[in-house]
XYZ file of C-alpha atoms in Angstrom:
706
model
C 160.891 118.954 64.709
C 158.329 121.667 65.410
C 156.260 120.549 62.457
C 156.292 116.959 63.761
C 155.063 118.130 67.180
C 152.309 120.183 65.569
C 151.343 117.237 63.390
C 151.211 114.980 66.460
C 149.084 117.477 68.421
C 146.676 117.810 65.495
C 146.435 114.010 65.233
C 145.693 113.673 68.961
C 143.142 116.506 68.849
C 141.497 114.916 65.813
C 141.348 111.561 67.561
C 139.856 113.081 70.731
C 137.418 115.118 68.674
C 136.349 112.010 66.814
C 136.003 110.130 70.123
C 133.761 112.746 71.704
C 131.698 113.158 68.538
C 131.105 109.411 68.276
C 131.060 108.580 71.985
C 130.346 111.551 74.234
C 130.795 110.963 77.962
C 127.720 109.934 79.921
C 127.657 113.337 81.610
C 127.013 114.930 78.204
C 123.788 112.960 77.871
C 122.802 113.787 81.459
C 123.140 117.513 80.726
C 121.254 117.075 77.473
C 118.432 115.254 79.310
C 117.667 118.276 81.512
C 118.202 120.867 78.776
C 115.230 122.854 77.409
C 115.901 121.356 73.972
C 114.561 117.960 75.079
C 111.761 119.186 77.359
C 108.247 119.362 75.918
C 105.589 121.017 78.084
C 102.963 120.663 75.339
C 103.548 116.922 75.169
C 103.198 116.626 78.950
C 99.938 118.571 78.828
C 98.658 116.334 76.035
C 99.499 113.179 77.997
C 97.676 114.442 81.074
C 94.643 115.551 79.067
C 94.439 112.152 77.350
C 94.866 110.143 80.560
C 92.151 112.118 82.410
C 89.371 112.286 79.817
C 87.350 109.770 81.832
C 87.338 108.438 85.378
C 89.600 105.368 85.402
C 89.244 103.366 88.590
C 91.262 100.176 88.921
C 89.546 97.275 87.199
C 87.530 99.516 84.856
C 87.624 99.442 81.022
C 88.735 103.095 81.075
C 91.789 102.179 83.134
C 92.627 99.349 80.739
C 92.475 101.913 77.920
C 94.819 104.169 79.870
C 97.217 101.211 80.240
C 97.149 100.728 76.460
C 97.955 104.415 76.000
C 100.960 104.213 78.330
C 102.140 100.993 76.655
C 101.917 102.433 73.141
C 103.629 105.674 74.215
C 106.576 103.820 75.747
C 106.855 101.602 72.674
C 106.815 104.642 70.376
C 109.966 105.887 72.126
C 111.872 102.680 71.412
C 111.326 101.261 74.889
C 110.544 97.555 74.911
C 107.322 97.275 76.928
C 104.789 94.736 78.103
C 101.814 94.296 80.427
C 102.220 92.476 83.726
C 98.742 91.382 84.812
C 97.306 90.123 88.093
C 93.888 88.916 89.228
C 93.114 90.718 92.482
C 90.232 91.353 94.848
C 88.724 94.815 94.363
C 85.542 96.213 95.895
C 82.978 98.651 94.532
C 79.825 100.158 96.067
C 76.678 98.108 95.517
C 74.336 100.141 97.732
C 74.737 102.815 100.390
C 72.515 105.119 102.384
C 72.840 107.649 105.169
C 70.095 109.324 107.187
C 70.161 111.727 110.122
C 67.378 111.543 112.706
C 67.028 114.625 114.900
C 64.956 115.048 118.051
C 61.285 115.791 117.337
C 59.845 117.928 115.847
C 62.754 118.345 113.413
C 62.371 116.153 110.320
C 64.937 113.508 109.402
C 67.388 114.090 106.555
C 68.337 111.524 103.944
C 71.643 112.517 102.352
C 72.087 112.279 98.591
C 75.780 111.348 98.933
C 76.370 112.968 95.557
C 79.153 115.233 94.297
C 77.634 118.050 92.225
C 78.583 118.917 88.678
C 79.287 122.630 88.308
C 77.992 124.937 85.575
C 80.159 124.659 82.480
C 81.899 121.482 83.659
C 83.546 120.024 80.514
C 83.379 116.558 82.106
C 79.659 116.655 82.911
C 78.938 114.110 80.170
C 81.123 111.478 81.875
C 80.386 112.406 85.499
C 78.014 109.442 85.743
C 81.048 107.172 85.228
C 82.435 108.280 88.604
C 81.704 105.543 91.131
C 79.365 106.583 93.971
C 81.386 107.797 96.954
C 82.667 104.887 99.050
C 85.548 103.392 100.990
C 87.288 100.482 99.281
C 87.191 97.316 101.432
C 84.698 98.921 103.844
C 82.638 96.503 105.903
C 79.259 95.627 104.384
C 76.847 96.253 107.244
C 74.223 98.567 108.707
C 74.608 100.612 111.856
C 72.254 102.945 113.700
C 73.194 104.937 116.744
C 73.907 108.250 118.411
C 76.565 110.246 116.610
C 79.717 111.521 118.354
C 82.333 113.952 117.037
C 85.932 112.711 117.494
C 88.046 115.390 115.751
C 90.561 113.595 113.453
C 89.949 110.222 115.062
C 93.530 109.817 116.262
C 94.604 107.780 119.280
C 95.312 111.029 121.128
C 91.806 112.292 120.311
C 90.273 109.254 122.004
C 92.620 109.802 124.943
C 91.215 113.336 125.221
C 87.655 111.975 125.165
C 88.521 109.456 127.882
C 89.978 112.221 130.037
C 86.730 114.159 129.555
C 84.717 111.131 130.639
C 83.061 110.721 127.239
C 82.381 107.191 125.988
C 81.697 106.560 122.280
C 81.050 102.838 122.672
C 77.917 101.926 120.710
C 77.962 105.254 118.838
C 78.680 106.163 115.234
C 81.654 108.491 115.146
C 82.084 111.512 112.896
C 85.738 112.301 112.131
C 87.273 114.844 109.827
C 89.875 113.963 107.225
C 93.482 114.931 107.870
C 96.461 114.112 110.081
C 96.233 110.298 109.731
C 95.289 107.604 107.215
C 91.540 106.994 106.840
C 91.893 103.251 107.510
C 93.420 104.057 110.879
C 90.543 106.450 111.644
C 88.163 103.505 111.316
C 90.435 101.104 113.188
C 90.731 103.568 116.076
C 86.939 103.996 116.108
C 86.463 100.239 116.327
C 88.991 99.995 119.163
C 86.994 102.671 121.013
C 83.788 100.610 120.688
C 82.103 102.563 117.883
C 79.695 100.679 115.607
C 80.255 102.804 112.495
C 82.289 105.714 111.172
C 81.743 108.727 108.932
C 84.686 110.769 107.615
C 83.997 114.222 106.227
C 86.007 116.921 104.463
C 86.069 119.872 106.856
C 86.181 123.245 105.077
C 88.674 124.479 107.688
C 91.211 122.045 106.202
C 90.105 121.790 102.564
C 87.713 124.668 101.889
C 90.009 127.644 102.309
C 88.941 128.541 105.869
C 88.324 132.031 107.168
C 84.794 132.181 105.826
C 85.909 131.552 102.247
C 82.988 131.370 99.794
C 84.959 130.621 96.625
C 85.803 127.106 95.594
C 86.470 125.089 92.464
C 86.068 125.992 89.602
C 86.474 129.625 90.754
C 89.270 128.808 93.183
C 91.373 125.792 94.144
C 89.320 124.784 97.208
C 87.064 121.753 97.636
C 83.385 122.535 96.891
C 80.882 121.896 99.715
C 79.627 118.720 98.002
C 83.160 117.378 97.422
C 84.005 114.008 98.953
C 87.415 112.438 99.552
C 87.042 108.766 98.732
C 89.750 106.160 99.271
C 90.701 102.769 100.592
C 90.463 101.707 104.225
C 92.611 98.603 103.799
C 95.479 98.618 106.298
C 97.713 96.176 104.448
C 99.635 96.155 101.165
C 98.792 94.128 98.076
C 95.797 91.909 97.347
C 94.107 91.118 100.691
C 93.478 87.517 99.552
C 97.162 86.802 98.755
C 99.174 88.201 101.681
C 102.853 87.755 100.860
C 102.485 85.971 97.527
C 101.445 87.131 94.011
C 97.879 87.062 92.654
C 98.878 85.462 89.380
C 96.464 85.365 86.445
C 96.815 81.623 85.874
C 95.561 80.922 89.397
C 96.906 81.017 92.915
C 96.111 80.207 96.513
C 93.662 82.697 98.044
C 92.575 83.410 101.590
C 88.865 83.143 102.287
C 86.729 86.142 103.232
C 86.793 84.979 106.863
C 90.573 84.636 106.792
C 90.933 88.130 105.316
C 88.732 89.565 108.054
C 90.625 87.703 110.777
C 93.896 88.998 109.325
C 93.144 92.378 110.872
C 93.754 94.597 107.841
C 90.144 95.217 106.791
C 87.632 97.181 108.912
C 85.150 95.414 111.169
C 82.619 98.275 111.218
C 80.909 100.036 108.275
C 82.014 103.471 107.101
C 81.319 106.137 104.506
C 83.153 109.237 103.299
C 80.896 112.305 103.216
C 81.093 115.929 102.104
C 81.851 118.991 104.192
C 78.257 120.186 103.795
C 76.850 116.866 105.063
C 79.395 116.765 107.877
C 78.350 120.227 109.090
C 74.686 119.238 109.055
C 75.441 116.253 111.262
C 77.584 118.464 113.542
C 74.529 120.671 114.129
C 72.629 117.653 115.470
C 75.245 116.900 118.133
C 74.862 118.260 121.653
C 76.720 117.783 124.896
C 80.140 119.133 125.784
C 81.601 121.876 123.581
C 84.766 120.660 121.839
C 88.127 122.261 122.590
C 89.252 125.187 120.440
C 91.653 123.044 118.415
C 88.748 120.683 117.623
C 86.572 123.503 116.260
C 85.966 124.220 112.588
C 86.090 127.330 110.427
C 84.958 130.650 111.937
C 81.645 130.443 110.044
C 81.088 126.786 110.916
C 78.571 125.715 113.560
C 79.775 125.197 117.118
C 81.340 121.748 117.380
C 80.042 119.657 120.264
C 81.041 116.100 121.051
C 77.847 114.239 121.976
C 77.092 111.378 121.659
C 73.727 112.476 120.265
C 71.057 113.539 120.454
C 71.332 113.189 116.650
C 71.053 109.615 115.425
C 72.718 108.342 112.258
C 71.379 105.438 110.225
C 74.221 104.112 108.044
C 74.100 101.300 105.506
C 76.764 100.076 103.100
C 77.001 97.009 100.887
C 80.005 96.242 98.696
C 80.483 94.300 95.484
C 83.568 92.112 95.744
C 85.140 91.241 92.393
C 88.279 89.424 91.275
C 89.450 91.896 88.635
C 92.364 91.954 86.221
C 94.805 94.783 86.813
C 97.611 95.791 84.461
C 101.060 97.082 85.273
C 102.907 98.507 82.285
C 106.629 97.650 82.301
C 109.129 99.330 79.950
C 112.768 98.218 79.775
C 115.900 99.922 78.408
C 118.569 97.256 78.680
C 121.954 98.228 80.077
C 125.026 97.895 77.866
C 127.660 96.941 80.475
C 125.643 95.762 83.503
C 122.251 94.628 82.207
C 121.631 92.638 85.398
C 121.557 95.766 87.564
C 118.238 97.619 87.574
C 117.300 101.260 88.190
C 113.504 101.368 88.459
C 111.230 104.399 88.032
C 107.616 103.908 89.130
C 104.294 105.726 89.145
C 100.730 104.442 89.382
C 98.000 105.078 86.816
C 94.679 104.192 88.460
C 92.621 107.018 89.974
C 89.508 107.271 92.116
C 88.034 109.657 89.558
C 89.834 111.704 86.858
C 93.150 111.802 88.712
C 94.810 114.837 87.127
C 96.948 115.425 90.225
C 96.845 111.982 91.814
C 98.341 110.091 90.053
C 98.421 111.155 86.417
C 100.597 114.220 86.896
C 103.153 111.538 87.741
C 102.177 109.393 84.755
C 102.570 112.387 82.426
C 106.005 113.043 83.950
C 106.940 109.371 83.478
C 106.015 109.558 79.793
C 108.060 112.766 79.500
C 111.055 110.931 80.984
C 110.470 108.105 78.486
C 110.317 110.551 75.570
C 113.594 112.182 76.578
C 115.302 108.811 77.066
C 114.088 107.817 73.607
C 115.698 110.946 72.170
C 118.961 110.162 73.973
C 118.957 106.675 72.470
C 118.625 108.155 68.990
C 121.767 110.190 69.706
C 123.749 107.112 70.639
C 123.270 106.889 74.409
C 122.965 103.502 76.047
C 122.679 103.134 79.797
C 125.364 101.258 81.644
C 122.714 99.543 83.790
C 119.162 98.572 82.864
C 116.463 101.211 83.354
C 112.934 99.946 84.015
C 109.894 102.237 83.772
C 106.875 100.929 85.714
C 103.306 102.217 85.566
C 101.452 100.523 88.405
C 97.768 99.632 88.673
C 95.434 99.492 91.710
C 97.728 101.561 93.925
C 94.726 103.385 95.335
C 93.238 100.182 96.714
C 96.345 99.310 98.718
C 99.547 99.514 96.634
C 98.364 96.379 94.880
C 100.029 96.453 91.450
C 103.510 97.243 92.734
C 103.221 94.857 95.679
C 102.108 91.907 93.549
C 104.954 92.554 91.084
C 107.549 92.761 93.848
C 106.190 89.620 95.500
C 106.287 87.718 92.197
C 109.808 88.883 91.324
C 111.126 89.146 94.869
C 114.366 87.168 94.581
C 115.486 88.764 91.311
C 114.650 92.250 92.535
C 116.313 91.739 95.895
C 119.562 90.749 94.175
C 119.535 93.137 91.189
C 117.796 96.453 91.968
C 120.116 99.398 92.530
C 117.324 101.787 93.551
C 113.624 102.449 93.135
C 112.631 106.033 92.211
C 108.962 106.780 92.899
C 106.721 109.611 91.794
C 103.072 109.407 92.776
C 101.838 112.986 92.525
C 104.361 114.856 90.368
C 102.605 118.203 90.781
C 100.018 119.487 93.253
C 101.322 123.048 93.389
C 104.550 125.011 93.983
C 107.481 123.946 96.146
C 109.757 120.923 95.767
C 109.311 117.998 98.173
C 111.482 114.907 98.572
C 111.740 111.779 100.687
C 114.381 109.059 100.470
C 116.378 106.423 102.211
C 119.291 108.517 103.529
C 122.121 107.242 101.330
C 120.368 108.929 98.361
C 119.970 112.362 100.007
C 123.113 113.779 98.449
C 122.155 112.646 94.945
C 118.731 114.337 95.200
C 120.397 117.543 96.364
C 122.851 117.425 93.474
C 120.028 116.866 90.984
C 118.031 119.863 92.241
C 121.117 122.035 91.790
C 121.081 121.192 88.072
C 117.419 121.941 87.335
C 115.910 125.395 86.902
C 113.160 126.370 89.335
C 109.897 126.206 87.328
C 108.526 129.249 89.173
C 111.647 131.429 89.092
C 114.015 131.122 86.146
C 116.742 133.060 87.972
C 117.410 130.228 90.411
C 117.618 126.451 90.665
C 115.149 124.149 92.356
C 117.701 123.714 95.133
C 117.944 127.460 95.760
C 114.173 127.801 96.092
C 114.047 124.646 98.236
C 116.399 126.080 100.871
C 115.119 129.662 100.936
C 113.468 129.211 104.328
C 115.828 126.585 105.758
C 119.580 126.238 106.103
C 119.462 122.746 104.649
C 116.871 120.946 102.502
C 114.368 118.890 104.450
C 114.202 115.339 103.112
C 111.571 113.026 104.545
C 111.876 109.300 105.086
C 110.068 106.440 103.356
C 108.496 104.724 106.330
C 104.884 105.588 105.502
C 102.658 103.319 103.429
C 101.395 106.107 101.203
C 102.782 105.018 97.831
C 104.429 102.344 95.710
C 107.884 102.601 97.286
C 106.526 100.549 100.213
C 107.126 97.090 98.725
C 110.620 98.051 97.605
C 111.794 99.702 100.829
C 109.779 98.029 103.548
C 109.466 94.511 102.127
C 112.761 93.816 100.310
C 115.049 96.653 101.441
C 115.774 98.588 98.242
C 117.151 102.165 98.432
C 114.465 104.543 97.175
C 113.327 108.118 96.592
C 109.987 109.880 96.230
C 109.672 113.417 94.821
C 106.917 115.923 93.973
C 106.051 119.587 93.627
C 103.426 120.849 96.079
C 102.417 119.606 99.489
C 98.809 118.447 99.461
C 95.892 119.898 97.517
C 92.269 120.590 98.494
C 90.375 118.457 95.919
C 92.296 115.284 96.827
C 90.514 112.042 95.809
C 87.385 113.894 94.691
C 85.733 114.208 91.268
C 87.147 117.742 91.019
C 90.705 116.460 90.595
C 90.567 116.980 86.828
C 92.490 118.597 84.000
C 90.695 121.919 84.566
C 91.916 122.071 88.173
C 95.468 121.251 87.123
C 95.609 123.729 84.215
C 94.088 126.530 86.318
C 95.651 125.976 89.749
C 98.178 123.137 89.874
C 100.490 123.945 86.979
C 99.049 126.263 84.301
C 102.200 126.250 82.131
C 103.198 122.622 82.939
C 106.669 123.832 83.923
C 106.520 122.039 87.263
C 105.777 118.790 85.446
C 108.821 119.331 83.241
C 111.006 120.092 86.276
C 109.770 116.974 88.093
C 110.637 114.883 85.017
C 114.087 116.508 84.878
C 114.956 115.733 88.502
C 113.466 112.238 88.353
C 115.265 111.322 85.147
C 118.557 112.957 86.126
C 118.727 110.898 89.328
C 117.924 107.768 87.303
C 120.642 108.541 84.742
C 123.265 109.104 87.436
C 122.408 105.768 89.047
C 122.220 103.962 85.715
C 125.386 105.377 84.139
C 127.985 106.231 86.755
C 130.665 103.605 87.224
C 130.445 103.850 91.020
C 126.988 104.317 92.521
C 126.316 107.746 94.052
C 125.411 106.431 97.504
C 126.657 108.072 100.687
C 126.027 106.047 103.844
C 127.427 108.741 106.110
C 124.023 110.419 105.669
C 122.422 107.178 106.880
C 124.678 107.056 109.924
C 123.742 110.626 110.856
C 120.057 109.743 110.614
C 120.456 106.609 112.730
C 122.427 108.521 115.349
C 119.732 111.182 115.640
C 116.951 108.582 115.927
C 118.900 106.682 118.588
C 119.437 109.873 120.598
C 115.712 110.654 120.422
C 114.947 107.135 121.638
C 117.476 107.510 124.446
C 115.686 110.652 125.617
C 112.310 108.882 125.493
C 113.591 105.948 127.584
C 115.748 107.972 129.969
C 113.882 106.865 133.099
C 113.585 103.207 132.055
C 115.938 100.295 132.760
C 116.672 99.844 129.086
C 120.165 99.739 127.580
C 120.795 101.421 124.242
C 124.496 100.571 124.308
C 124.102 97.818 121.635
C 122.349 100.289 119.339
C 124.946 103.040 119.702
C 127.794 100.525 119.243
C 126.268 99.198 116.015
C 125.836 102.737 114.663
C 129.492 103.451 115.429
C 130.444 100.343 113.434
C 128.376 101.549 110.510
C 130.011 104.969 110.725
C 133.438 103.362 110.450
C 132.283 101.253 107.479
C 130.742 104.252 105.697
C 133.922 106.299 106.097
C 135.965 103.345 104.874
C 134.031 102.777 101.660
C 133.908 106.499 100.911
C 137.690 106.532 101.319
C 138.062 103.630 98.906
C 135.998 105.488 96.319
C 138.051 108.659 96.707
C 141.298 106.703 96.391
C 140.192 105.225 93.079
C 139.151 108.648 91.796
C 142.443 110.276 92.746
C 144.994 107.565 92.007
C 143.667 105.222 89.353
C 140.509 106.528 87.740
C 137.410 104.648 86.612
C 138.746 103.750 83.158
C 141.850 102.053 84.601
C 139.783 100.160 87.177
C 137.169 99.053 84.658
C 139.851 97.783 82.281
C 142.109 96.128 84.833
C 139.962 95.341 87.868
C 136.292 95.402 86.832
C 135.430 92.913 89.540
C 136.636 95.451 92.137
C 134.167 98.093 90.949
C 131.385 95.527 90.733
C 132.087 94.333 94.262
C 132.115 97.903 95.591
C 128.763 98.679 93.959
C 127.279 95.482 95.359
C 128.314 96.569 98.848
C 126.658 99.950 98.342
C 123.532 98.360 96.905
C 123.107 95.497 99.363
C 123.706 97.365 102.630
C 120.059 98.464 102.640
C 118.953 94.823 102.329
C 120.846 94.043 105.521
C 118.529 96.378 107.441
C 115.635 93.959 106.874
C 114.754 90.895 108.923
C 113.052 87.837 107.435
C 110.653 87.594 110.391
C 109.463 91.174 109.907
C 108.007 93.398 112.583
C 106.108 91.815 115.499
C 102.498 91.354 114.393
C 103.339 92.851 110.980
C 105.493 90.222 109.229
C 105.160 91.714 105.709
C 107.114 94.768 106.889
C 110.700 93.491 106.944
C 112.619 96.776 107.317
C 113.716 97.420 110.906
C 114.546 101.113 110.389
C 111.561 102.412 108.388
C 107.923 101.295 108.426
C 104.492 102.912 108.836
C 103.421 104.037 112.264
C 101.148 101.446 113.833
C 98.326 103.988 114.236
C 98.907 106.016 111.065
C 99.781 104.248 107.826
C 100.771 107.605 106.293
C 103.208 108.315 109.119
C 106.764 107.073 109.419
C 108.586 105.835 112.481
C 112.288 105.179 112.869
C 112.922 101.829 114.569
C 109.231 100.841 114.174
C 109.588 97.538 116.034
C 111.118 99.322 119.019
C 108.456 102.019 118.829
C 105.620 99.447 118.827
C 107.177 97.619 121.781
C 107.631 100.853 123.763
C 103.992 101.792 123.200
C 102.832 98.425 124.536
C 105.238 98.550 127.474
C 104.102 102.019 128.502
C 100.505 100.816 128.390
C 100.782 97.594 130.407
C 104.114 98.279 132.190
C 105.124 94.672 132.904
C 108.590 93.169 133.160
C 107.974 91.047 130.048
C 106.810 94.050 128.019
C 109.972 95.997 128.796
C 112.034 92.892 128.037
C 110.398 92.936 124.576
C 111.612 96.517 124.121
C 115.157 95.411 124.895
C 114.810 92.500 122.463
C 113.731 94.840 119.651
C 116.716 97.090 120.389
C 118.986 94.068 119.990
C 117.274 93.125 116.687
C 117.860 96.596 115.233
C 121.442 96.596 116.504
C 122.154 93.280 114.798
C 120.685 94.558 111.513
C 122.827 97.717 111.573
C 125.890 95.599 112.340
C 125.049 93.402 109.344
C 124.803 96.509 107.143
C 128.254 97.544 108.407
C 129.717 94.183 107.454
C 128.198 94.446 103.982
C 129.680 97.934 103.485
C 133.097 96.713 104.592
C 132.887 93.670 102.331
C 134.894 91.546 104.732
C 134.096 88.304 106.512
C 134.515 88.196 110.273
């Protein structure tokens, strides 16, 4: 009898052993993915070095070569890949000039508008391939007028000027980079009556401050001749195809006049300039001394507001070209649910060399691909389809990702589980994350599994919360990267992660491999950690039977935003009762679906459910996936119809900023300005719209018809 029992136990053990050897659980592969045995810092470094050998602006031959490199690398790791091409409007500088005319007898100055090559620069031989400094989609025009200093060019800065009795109408404004999106700096200048705008890189913000005299290549700071270039387009996607794809075989296009009337391109000329040139112009400005918080570095000249007596003569002419851009798409098909997609995305195009922005992210994407290829060789297959996307023309206005989403909108809206974005993977130390709230918990869990790249004795999570009781996770309302089309246009849950929070040589020709290997990530450990977190989140979403979404986090976020709004509108005859009631409904629905998940875990288990009631698991996942879609509205935001999400969208006066309840926020701003009965009625209407959307999301989570 005993021998029979022993024989039976051995047989069972042998069977289980054979099962786990031939088919390890998905969690085994997830642990293997983040293990040092699969990580390859040298490979990451090689990818980044290769991608940044030359400047590779969107539409350039060098960027097409970089696309071929990404395509071949994905293919080499057994990932079926292809190019997805679009014909889009891009602009390049044709001619530009800038002169400063001072009161006699001082001579005028004509600025070279040139970023200087430093001694020993290994990229000096290709520096002439860097496009002259410019703003993409800037207005082609000339402007000559008194110059006025406007701090960061925010709405509140112009309010300060108005309170001081200073009028910049007819002037050319000088603003410093920072705080808000450059396109909004120019829009705000136009609204204030300015005829042109210059944006400079103030050394207080980017040069180290405090009288620092060391900069790149000796230190991480922006050199005096460094210029932050960038787009000034306030929309998303190709400006000539708003809302529909710019397909290669031909498509409807808006005319130049229609684009200009659309309100997303500037109506006054502008140029980005260096800190050195900005300070020289500052010295020509007289009038009232600026407030202390408007002043520059301690060794900078005294900042006055003007306008004048210095006069600026600005000229810019653009080349407008319909160029072919190339997204690279790699697909690992799911074994059980191939029609459910987990998408990882990063863009490839750069203003210059792009070692930080964006190719630290591209190198991390290729590292993820390499590790997934190794998992496939060991027998792993994802439950759901994983798609790796390398976008083009992001820098011009999120063009590659937007055109792809617009072309594939219906399929994506019905099939995408989540979109996981990395733009800049590494700019320095310190983990950063943003997400739609139902993914907060999954990000936290992932960071608990990955070793801190700067301290091997702790996890990324432990370093993340050293100065706070709970990790700070931002929201994806801003228009700063490729998550915008997924979240704000079609309502897909999403994340965005990075190491570092800003870097001084942003969008300049000094963002190269030397800067990264000396200051950003000398050992490429942060890149490896970013790839680990990114890929681990993707694997959890692709492989787990029930999606790791927790909408109770969403409810908490909505409740907090509603309470903040209630405080703001305390003295107004506005009712927030519909909003609070809808949030309570969503709370009940979130608790309910979490309870259903726990009941399955405790009483039946995934294997039983998948064998006997697979439709039940599928239906539950669809509820988790589609609840975010319910927070969109087909009409979009008032005056901004492309932005469909009623909870998260860019701030109206700062595309980089994020506002909860953006439609309500826009309506409140207007109502406070004009204070009419109709304007406050519009606020109430927007509150009802948001309330209805949240109620819809609650119904989706419950999965029951009324």
